[in-house]
Coordinates of C-alpha atoms in Angstrom, one line a residue:
X1 CA 92.9 104.4 89.3
X2 CA 91.7 105.1 92.9
X3 CA 93.0 108.2 94.6
X4 CA 93.5 107.9 98.3
X5 CA 93.9 110.6 100.9
X6 CA 97.4 111.0 102.3
X7 CA 98.5 112.2 105.7
X8 CA 102.1 113.2 105.8
X9 CA 103.9 113.8 109.1
X10 CA 107.4 115.1 108.9
X11 CA 109.6 113.3 111.5
X12 CA 113.0 111.7 111.5
X13 CA 112.4 108.1 110.6
X14 CA 110.6 105.3 112.5
X15 CA 111.6 104.8 116.1
X16 CA 111.5 101.4 117.7
X17 CA 112.1 101.1 121.4
X18 CA 113.7 98.0 122.9
X19 CA 114.7 97.5 126.5
X20 CA 118.2 96.2 127.1
X21 CA 117.5 95.2 130.7
X22 CA 115.0 95.4 133.6
X23 CA 115.0 98.9 135.1
X24 CA 111.5 99.0 136.6
X25 CA 109.5 96.6 138.9
X26 CA 106.6 96.5 136.4
X27 CA 108.7 95.9 133.3
X28 CA 107.5 92.8 131.4
X29 CA 109.7 89.7 131.6
X30 CA 112.8 90.0 129.3
X31 CA 113.9 87.2 127.0
X32 CA 116.6 86.2 129.5
X33 CA 114.1 86.0 132.3
X34 CA 111.6 83.9 130.2
X35 CA 114.5 81.5 129.4
X36 CA 115.3 81.3 133.1
X37 CA 111.7 80.5 133.9
X38 CA 111.6 77.7 131.4
X39 CA 114.9 76.3 132.8
X40 CA 113.6 76.4 136.4
X41 CA 110.2 74.8 135.6
X42 CA 111.6 72.0 133.5
X43 CA 114.3 71.2 136.1
X44 CA 111.8 71.2 139.0
X45 CA 110.8 67.8 140.5
X46 CA 107.4 69.3 141.4
X47 CA 106.1 68.7 137.9
X48 CA 107.7 65.4 136.7
X49 CA 105.1 64.6 134.0
X50 CA 105.9 65.1 130.3
X51 CA 105.2 66.6 127.9
X52 CA 104.9 69.9 129.7
X53 CA 103.3 72.8 127.9
X54 CA 103.5 76.5 129.0
X55 CA 100.1 78.2 128.7
X56 CA 101.0 81.5 130.5
X57 CA 104.2 83.1 131.6
X58 CA 104.1 86.6 133.0
X59 CA 105.3 89.0 135.6
X60 CA 104.2 88.1 139.1
X61 CA 103.5 91.7 140.0
X62 CA 105.2 92.9 143.2
X63 CA 103.0 94.1 146.1
X64 CA 101.6 97.6 145.5
X65 CA 103.3 99.2 148.6
X66 CA 106.7 97.9 147.2
X67 CA 106.0 99.4 143.8
X68 CA 104.9 102.7 145.3
X69 CA 108.0 102.8 147.5
X70 CA 110.1 102.4 144.4
X71 CA 108.2 104.9 142.3
X72 CA 107.6 107.6 144.8
X73 CA 109.9 106.8 147.7
X74 CA 108.7 105.4 151.1
X75 CA 108.6 107.8 154.0
X76 CA 112.1 108.2 155.5
X77 CA 113.7 106.2 152.7
X78 CA 116.1 107.6 150.1
X79 CA 116.5 104.4 148.1
X80 CA 114.3 103.2 145.2
X81 CA 115.4 99.5 145.3
X82 CA 113.9 97.1 142.8
X83 CA 111.7 94.5 144.4
X84 CA 112.5 90.8 143.7
X85 CA 111.7 89.7 140.1
X86 CA 109.2 86.8 140.0
X87 CA 107.2 85.1 137.3
X88 CA 103.8 83.4 137.4
X89 CA 103.5 80.3 135.3
X90 CA 100.5 78.2 134.2
X91 CA 101.6 74.9 132.7
X92 CA 99.7 71.8 131.6
X93 CA 101.2 68.3 132.2
X94 CA 99.9 64.9 133.0
X95 CA 96.3 66.0 132.4
X96 CA 96.6 68.6 135.2
X97 CA 97.0 72.4 135.3
X98 CA 100.0 73.5 137.3
X99 CA 100.5 77.0 138.8
X100 CA 104.1 78.0 139.7
X101 CA 105.9 81.0 140.9
X102 CA 109.5 81.4 139.9
X103 CA 112.2 83.8 141.3
X104 CA 114.2 85.3 138.4
X105 CA 115.9 88.1 140.3
X106 CA 119.1 86.5 139.3
X107 CA 118.3 85.0 135.9
X108 CA 121.4 82.8 136.0
X109 CA 120.1 80.9 139.0
X110 CA 116.3 80.9 138.9
X111 CA 114.3 78.9 141.5
X112 CA 110.7 77.7 141.8
X113 CA 109.2 79.3 144.9
X114 CA 105.8 77.6 144.9
X115 CA 103.7 75.0 143.1
X116 CA 100.0 74.1 143.2
X117 CA 97.6 72.0 141.0
X118 CA 94.5 73.9 140.0
X119 CA 91.5 71.7 140.9
X120 CA 88.7 74.2 140.3
X121 CA 86.6 74.9 137.3
X122 CA 88.2 76.1 134.0
X123 CA 91.3 75.3 132.0
X124 CA 94.3 77.3 130.7
X125 CA 94.1 79.3 127.5
X126 CA 94.5 77.5 124.2
X127 CA 98.0 77.8 122.8
X128 CA 98.7 78.6 119.2
X129 CA 100.5 75.3 118.8
X130 CA 97.3 73.5 120.0
X131 CA 95.2 75.4 117.6
X132 CA 97.3 74.6 114.6
X133 CA 97.6 70.9 115.6
X134 CA 93.8 70.6 116.2
X135 CA 93.1 72.3 112.8
X136 CA 95.3 69.7 111.1
X137 CA 93.2 66.8 112.4
X138 CA 90.1 67.6 110.3
X139 CA 91.4 66.8 106.8
X140 CA 92.7 63.4 107.9
X141 CA 89.4 62.5 109.7
X142 CA 87.5 60.1 107.4
X143 CA 83.9 61.1 108.4
X144 CA 84.8 64.8 107.8
X145 CA 86.4 64.0 104.5
X146 CA 83.2 62.1 103.5
X147 CA 81.0 65.1 104.5
X148 CA 83.1 67.4 102.3
X149 CA 82.9 65.0 99.4
X150 CA 79.1 64.8 99.6
X151 CA 78.9 68.6 99.6
X152 CA 81.1 68.8 96.5
X153 CA 83.9 70.5 98.4
X154 CA 87.7 70.0 98.2
X155 CA 89.3 69.3 101.6
X156 CA 92.4 71.2 100.5
X157 CA 90.2 74.4 100.2
X158 CA 88.9 74.0 103.8
X159 CA 90.2 75.9 106.8
X160 CA 89.0 75.1 110.4
X161 CA 89.0 77.3 113.5
X162 CA 89.3 76.1 117.1
X163 CA 86.4 77.4 119.2
X164 CA 86.0 77.1 123.0
X165 CA 83.0 75.2 124.1
X166 CA 81.7 77.8 126.6
X167 CA 80.4 77.0 130.1
X168 CA 76.8 76.1 130.8
X169 CA 77.1 74.7 134.4
X170 CA 78.9 71.8 135.9
X171 CA 82.6 70.9 135.8
X172 CA 84.1 69.8 132.6
X173 CA 86.0 66.5 132.9
X174 CA 87.9 67.0 129.6
X175 CA 89.7 69.9 128.1
X176 CA 87.9 70.0 124.7
X177 CA 87.2 72.5 121.9
X178 CA 85.1 72.4 118.8
X179 CA 86.1 72.9 115.2
X180 CA 84.1 75.1 112.8
X181 CA 85.2 74.9 109.2
X182 CA 85.1 77.3 106.2
X183 CA 85.8 77.3 102.5
X184 CA 88.6 79.5 101.4
X185 CA 89.5 78.7 97.8
X186 CA 89.1 81.9 95.8
X187 CA 89.0 84.3 98.7
X188 CA 91.0 85.2 101.8
X189 CA 87.7 86.0 103.6
X190 CA 86.9 82.4 104.5
X191 CA 84.7 83.6 107.4
X192 CA 82.1 84.6 104.8
X193 CA 81.9 81.0 103.5
X194 CA 81.1 78.8 106.5
X195 CA 80.4 75.1 106.2
X196 CA 77.2 74.9 108.3
X197 CA 75.9 71.8 110.1
X198 CA 79.2 70.0 110.7
X199 CA 80.5 69.8 114.3
X200 CA 83.8 68.2 115.5
X201 CA 84.9 68.0 119.1
X202 CA 88.7 67.8 119.8
X203 CA 90.3 66.6 123.0
X204 CA 93.1 69.2 123.4
X205 CA 95.2 67.1 125.7
X206 CA 95.1 64.0 123.5
X207 CA 94.9 66.0 120.2
X208 CA 92.3 63.7 118.9
X209 CA 88.8 64.1 117.4
X210 CA 86.4 62.6 120.0
X211 CA 83.1 63.7 118.6
X212 CA 81.6 64.3 115.1
X213 CA 78.2 65.1 113.7
X214 CA 76.9 66.1 110.3
X215 CA 73.5 67.4 111.1
X216 CA 72.4 69.5 108.2
X217 CA 73.7 70.9 104.9
X218 CA 73.2 74.4 103.6
X219 CA 74.7 76.0 100.5
X220 CA 78.1 77.4 101.1
X221 CA 78.0 81.2 100.4
X222 CA 79.7 82.2 97.2
X223 CA 83.2 83.7 97.1
X224 CA 82.3 86.6 94.8
X225 CA 82.3 90.0 96.5
X226 CA 83.9 88.7 99.7
X227 CA 87.6 89.6 99.0
X228 CA 89.1 92.5 101.1
X229 CA 92.7 92.6 99.9
X230 CA 93.9 95.7 98.1
X231 CA 94.2 95.0 94.4
X232 CA 91.5 92.3 94.5
X233 CA 88.5 94.1 96.0
X234 CA 88.6 97.2 93.9
X235 CA 88.7 100.8 95.2
X236 CA 88.1 101.4 98.9
X237 CA 86.2 104.6 98.2
X238 CA 83.8 105.5 95.4
X239 CA 84.0 109.0 94.0
X240 CA 86.5 111.8 94.7
X241 CA 89.0 111.2 97.4
X242 CA 89.7 113.8 100.1
X243 CA 92.6 116.2 99.5
X244 CA 96.0 115.2 100.9
X245 CA 97.0 116.7 104.3
X246 CA 100.2 117.5 106.0
X247 CA 101.1 117.6 109.7
X248 CA 104.6 118.9 110.5
X249 CA 106.6 118.4 113.7
X250 CA 109.7 120.5 112.9
X251 CA 111.2 119.8 116.3
X252 CA 110.5 116.1 116.2
X253 CA 108.4 114.1 118.7
X254 CA 107.3 115.8 121.9
X255 CA 107.5 112.6 124.0
X256 CA 110.3 110.5 125.5
X257 CA 110.5 106.8 126.1
X258 CA 113.0 105.6 128.6
X259 CA 112.7 101.8 128.7
X260 CA 109.0 101.4 129.4
X261 CA 108.5 104.8 131.0
X262 CA 106.8 107.4 128.8
X263 CA 107.1 111.2 129.5
X264 CA 105.0 113.7 127.6
X265 CA 103.8 117.2 128.4
X266 CA 102.7 117.0 132.0
X267 CA 102.3 113.2 132.0
X268 CA 104.6 110.3 133.1
X269 CA 103.5 106.7 133.0
X270 CA 104.7 103.1 132.5
X271 CA 103.7 101.0 129.6
X272 CA 103.9 97.3 130.4
X273 CA 102.7 94.1 128.6
X274 CA 101.0 90.9 129.6
X275 CA 100.1 88.2 127.1
X276 CA 96.5 87.9 128.5
X277 CA 95.7 91.6 128.9
X278 CA 98.0 93.2 126.2
X279 CA 99.0 96.8 127.0
X280 CA 99.2 97.6 130.7
X281 CA 99.3 101.2 131.9
X282 CA 100.8 101.8 135.3
X283 CA 101.9 104.7 137.7
X284 CA 100.3 107.4 135.6
X285 CA 100.8 110.8 137.1
X286 CA 100.6 114.5 136.1
X287 CA 102.9 117.3 137.1
X288 CA 101.1 120.1 138.9
X289 CA 103.1 123.3 138.1
X290 CA 101.2 125.4 140.7
X291 CA 101.8 122.8 143.5
X292 CA 105.2 121.9 142.3
X293 CA 104.6 118.1 142.6
X294 CA 103.5 115.1 140.7
X295 CA 99.9 114.1 141.3
X296 CA 98.9 110.5 141.0
X297 CA 96.1 109.5 138.7
X298 CA 96.2 105.8 137.9
X299 CA 98.1 103.0 139.6
X300 CA 97.3 100.2 137.1
X301 CA 94.9 99.7 134.2
X302 CA 94.3 97.2 131.4
X303 CA 91.6 95.4 129.4
X304 CA 90.4 92.6 131.7
X305 CA 88.1 90.9 129.3
X306 CA 86.3 91.1 125.9
X307 CA 83.1 89.0 126.1
X308 CA 81.3 88.2 122.8
X309 CA 78.2 86.0 123.1
X310 CA 76.3 85.1 120.0
X311 CA 72.4 84.9 120.0
X312 CA 71.8 81.6 118.1
X313 CA 70.6 78.5 119.9
X314 CA 71.4 75.9 117.2
X315 CA 73.9 73.1 117.8
X316 CA 76.7 74.8 115.8
X317 CA 76.3 78.2 117.5
X318 CA 74.9 78.0 121.1
X319 CA 78.3 77.6 122.7
X320 CA 79.9 80.6 121.0
X321 CA 80.2 82.9 124.0
X322 CA 83.8 84.0 123.5
X323 CA 86.1 85.3 126.2
X324 CA 88.9 86.8 124.1
X325 CA 91.3 87.4 126.9
X326 CA 90.6 84.4 129.2
X327 CA 90.3 81.8 126.4
X328 CA 92.7 83.1 123.8
X329 CA 95.0 85.8 125.3
X330 CA 94.7 89.2 123.8
X331 CA 98.4 89.7 123.5
X332 CA 98.8 86.5 121.6
X333 CA 96.7 88.1 118.8
X334 CA 98.5 91.5 118.8
X335 CA 100.4 91.2 115.5
X336 CA 103.0 93.7 114.4
X337 CA 101.6 97.1 113.6
X338 CA 102.0 98.5 110.2
X339 CA 103.9 101.9 110.3
X340 CA 102.0 104.7 108.5
X341 CA 98.8 102.6 108.5
X342 CA 98.0 101.2 111.9
X343 CA 99.8 104.2 113.4
X344 CA 100.8 107.6 112.0
X345 CA 104.2 108.5 110.7
X346 CA 105.2 110.2 113.9
X347 CA 104.7 107.1 116.1
X348 CA 107.3 105.2 118.1
X349 CA 107.0 101.5 118.5
X350 CA 107.4 99.1 121.4
X351 CA 108.5 95.5 121.0
X352 CA 107.6 92.7 123.5
X353 CA 107.9 89.0 124.1
X354 CA 105.4 86.2 124.1
X355 CA 106.2 82.6 125.1
X356 CA 105.6 79.6 122.9
X357 CA 104.2 76.3 124.1
X358 CA 107.7 75.0 124.9
X359 CA 108.5 78.0 127.1
X360 CA 110.8 79.8 124.7
X361 CA 110.6 83.6 124.3
X362 CA 109.2 84.8 121.0
X363 CA 109.8 88.4 120.1
X364 CA 107.0 90.5 118.5
X365 CA 108.1 93.7 116.9
X366 CA 106.0 96.8 116.8
X367 CA 103.4 95.3 119.1
X368 CA 102.4 98.8 120.5
X369 CA 102.8 102.3 119.2
X370 CA 102.9 105.7 120.9
X371 CA 102.1 108.9 119.1
X372 CA 100.9 112.5 119.4
X373 CA 97.5 113.1 118.0
X374 CA 96.7 116.4 116.2
X375 CA 93.0 116.0 115.2
X376 CA 92.0 119.6 114.9
X377 CA 89.8 119.3 118.0
X378 CA 89.3 122.0 120.7
X379 CA 90.5 121.3 124.2
X380 CA 88.9 124.4 125.7
X381 CA 87.4 127.6 124.4
X382 CA 85.2 130.5 125.3
X383 CA 84.0 133.7 123.5
X384 CA 82.9 136.5 125.8
X385 CA 80.6 139.1 124.3
X386 CA 79.3 140.6 127.5
X387 CA 81.7 143.6 127.5
X388 CA 80.5 146.6 125.5
X389 CA 82.5 147.2 122.3
X390 CA 84.8 144.2 123.1
X391 CA 84.9 140.6 122.0
X392 CA 87.2 138.2 123.9
X393 CA 88.0 134.8 122.4
X394 CA 90.3 132.2 124.0
X395 CA 90.9 128.9 122.2
X396 CA 93.2 126.1 123.2
X397 CA 93.8 123.3 120.7
X398 CA 93.6 119.7 121.7
X399 CA 96.8 117.6 121.4
X400 CA 96.9 114.2 123.1
X401 CA 99.2 111.3 123.4
X402 CA 98.0 107.8 122.3
X403 CA 99.2 104.4 123.3
X404 CA 97.8 101.9 120.8
X405 CA 97.6 98.1 120.5
X406 CA 95.6 96.2 117.8
X407 CA 94.2 92.8 118.6
X408 CA 93.1 90.5 115.7
X409 CA 91.0 88.0 117.6
X410 CA 89.9 85.7 114.9
X411 CA 87.5 87.6 112.6
X412 CA 87.4 90.8 114.6
X413 CA 90.1 93.5 115.0
X414 CA 90.0 95.7 118.1
X415 CA 91.9 98.9 118.1
X416 CA 92.6 99.6 121.7
X417 CA 93.7 103.2 122.6
X418 CA 94.8 104.8 125.8
X419 CA 94.7 108.6 125.2
X420 CA 96.3 111.0 127.6
X421 CA 95.2 114.6 127.6
X422 CA 97.0 117.7 129.0
X423 CA 93.9 118.4 131.2
X424 CA 94.9 115.4 133.3
X425 CA 92.2 113.1 132.0
X426 CA 92.7 109.6 130.5
X427 CA 90.4 108.4 127.7
X428 CA 90.3 104.9 126.5
X429 CA 88.8 104.1 123.1
X430 CA 87.8 100.8 121.5
X431 CA 87.4 100.7 117.7
X432 CA 86.0 97.6 116.2
X433 CA 86.7 96.5 112.6
X434 CA 87.5 93.3 110.8
X435 CA 85.0 90.7 109.4
X436 CA 81.6 89.5 110.6
X437 CA 81.3 85.9 111.8
X438 CA 78.6 84.5 109.5
X439 CA 76.3 81.6 109.3
X440 CA 75.3 79.7 106.1
X441 CA 71.5 79.5 105.4
X442 CA 69.1 78.4 102.7
X443 CA 67.7 82.0 102.5
X444 CA 68.5 84.0 99.5
X445 CA 66.2 87.0 100.1
X446 CA 65.0 88.7 103.3
X447 CA 61.3 88.2 102.2
X448 CA 61.8 84.4 102.7
X449 CA 62.4 84.8 106.4
X450 CA 59.3 84.1 108.4
X451 CA 60.8 82.9 111.8
X452 CA 63.5 84.3 114.0
X453 CA 66.7 83.8 112.0
X454 CA 68.9 85.0 114.9
X455 CA 70.6 87.4 112.6
X456 CA 70.4 89.6 109.5
X457 CA 70.7 88.4 105.9
X458 CA 73.6 90.3 104.5
X459 CA 74.0 88.3 101.3
X460 CA 72.7 85.2 99.5
X461 CA 72.8 82.2 101.9
X462 CA 74.6 84.4 104.5
X463 CA 73.4 85.4 107.9
X464 CA 75.2 87.8 110.3
X465 CA 74.3 86.5 113.7
X466 CA 73.2 88.9 116.4
X467 CA 75.8 89.3 119.1
X468 CA 77.3 91.6 121.7
X469 CA 80.8 92.9 122.5
X470 CA 81.4 93.7 126.2
X471 CA 84.8 95.2 126.8
X472 CA 85.7 95.5 130.5
X473 CA 88.6 97.3 132.1
X474 CA 90.6 96.8 135.3
X475 CA 91.2 100.2 136.8
X476 CA 93.1 100.8 140.1
X477 CA 92.8 104.6 140.4
X478 CA 95.0 106.5 142.8
X479 CA 93.7 110.0 142.6
X480 CA 96.2 112.0 144.7
X481 CA 97.0 108.9 146.7
X482 CA 95.4 105.6 147.7
X483 CA 92.7 107.0 150.0
X484 CA 89.9 107.0 147.3
X485 CA 86.2 106.2 147.2
X486 CA 83.9 105.1 144.5
X487 CA 81.0 107.6 144.3
X488 CA 77.8 107.1 142.4
X489 CA 75.8 110.2 141.5
X490 CA 72.2 109.2 140.9
X491 CA 69.8 111.7 139.2
X492 CA 66.5 111.9 141.2
X493 CA 63.4 113.5 139.6
X494 CA 61.2 115.4 142.1
X495 CA 57.8 117.1 142.0
X496 CA 56.9 119.8 144.5
X497 CA 53.5 120.1 146.1
X498 CA 51.7 123.4 145.7
X499 CA 52.0 125.5 148.9
X500 CA 54.7 123.3 150.4
X501 CA 58.0 124.6 148.9
X502 CA 61.1 122.5 149.4
X503 CA 63.4 125.5 149.3
X504 CA 63.5 128.7 151.3
X505 CA 61.6 131.8 150.2
X506 CA 58.2 132.3 148.6
X507 CA 56.5 129.7 146.5
X508 CA 57.0 129.8 142.8
X509 CA 55.2 128.3 139.8
X510 CA 58.0 125.7 139.2
X511 CA 56.8 122.3 140.3
X512 CA 59.4 119.8 139.0
X513 CA 63.1 119.5 138.9
X514 CA 65.9 116.9 139.3
X515 CA 68.6 116.7 141.9
X516 CA 71.6 114.4 142.5
X517 CA 71.9 111.8 145.3
X518 CA 75.5 110.9 146.2
X519 CA 76.2 107.4 147.3
X520 CA 79.6 106.1 148.4
X521 CA 80.2 102.4 147.5
X522 CA 81.7 100.4 150.4
X523 CA 81.9 97.2 148.4
X524 CA 82.0 96.1 144.7
X525 CA 78.4 95.1 145.0
X526 CA 77.5 98.6 146.1
X527 CA 79.2 99.9 143.0
X528 CA 77.0 98.1 140.6
X529 CA 75.0 100.3 138.3
X530 CA 71.7 99.1 136.7
X531 CA 72.1 99.9 133.1
X532 CA 68.9 99.9 131.0
X533 CA 69.7 97.7 128.1
X534 CA 66.5 98.2 126.1
X535 CA 67.6 99.4 122.7
X536 CA 66.3 102.6 121.2
X537 CA 63.9 102.1 118.3
X538 CA 65.2 102.5 114.8
X539 CA 63.5 104.6 112.2
X540 CA 64.2 102.8 109.0
X541 CA 64.7 99.4 107.4

């Protein structure tokens, strides 16, 4: 029997936070507001075509001055009135992408304020309903069924994924996706058993297969050794397990959640939600005890995109340049967190709402968690031994507050943390886990590979393709107010000529040093930083 480490935190139960009504201008849309949006859009004569599918419904964020006036009070104003509540909608109908703004200040009488047809490049995100419908097309498609039969595979063991086609120049006339299929059968890890060489193209508006090619056949990797479920994969750790640990909070949690506003130690901030971005942190400020005021730090921040391009040029792989937020919606893949596993036992949980293809609210419980982290780290310390016969040691332990969301985007799982520290700093951490996306191959041993295989052979007939994960953040920082600048500090190395000192005083033997050049960026282009992407050499193979 495997022995697993146990972390026990003594608290009073599991706390789940729900918001009965809108109390803040940045609160996500409530179920009643989402229903009002649906009613207004379906009743509007501006979009008469049917069927009409909702691809995005989210808060149409109020103007920043209005939010700041609410949060901090405008000069000469004593009221903190809520700005009008509006929603932004992207819907697909009649082969067109529609953008609407809907007033839901009074949810009982919503109204469409504006409407436009998007005529530029790009299409709305792929809904869950579209993905399930597209996946169901494959088994009933005769050419695909025949390809499976010739490979000796059972169609009922096959699972297909809907993949965006990427963008390689030009304007796409059709909203299409591609199907990549796998064999499940004896394992839940079907990503480890791809059916290589078969490509299907699906028209998402018509929900019909409009392209098919069976180019090449490689052996399907075996199922043995691919299972990851507890009880089927064996012990998670080999050898002795760490000793159990206990963390005690005898006075309970040290933070408070009022609606979507979190208060902890010297911090106060708003936790919002958007289906595309997931967790949204706004109006973060710290209390300065010496100055007797709240000091602004962050107006708004969220994950703006996760870009994952794969480095294989073959027909089945070249288009895999995923935009997890823009093509799939990060929040759509944020499934309920597991108490005591995804988050520690002292966590509180936040629920939220997504919107289905028909525009109805769908509640997701435990979508985010908030908890205090006691990791045994040091926030600040110093030992002073300069005094004769005296040793002074000052140590302050590090306790932080974490807001966590986990996104299971297909085969990968991203653990996205916002960590608030009592020093006034904010740290965001991305942890990547899950399953590799793999390619079937005829290779069974690394010695057989004599050309660029675009990946690493991780098992018989299984290549893990080279790829990148670029996680970008939107950050609107308000450090002590809105009058901020973006400053680049650039290290410059300098050599000094003999007999021509660059500093006052006599010449010295020192000839080289580095200094810092400070540049204030006036535009986003000025703020670009040239990052050397050349990888460091590895020592071993």
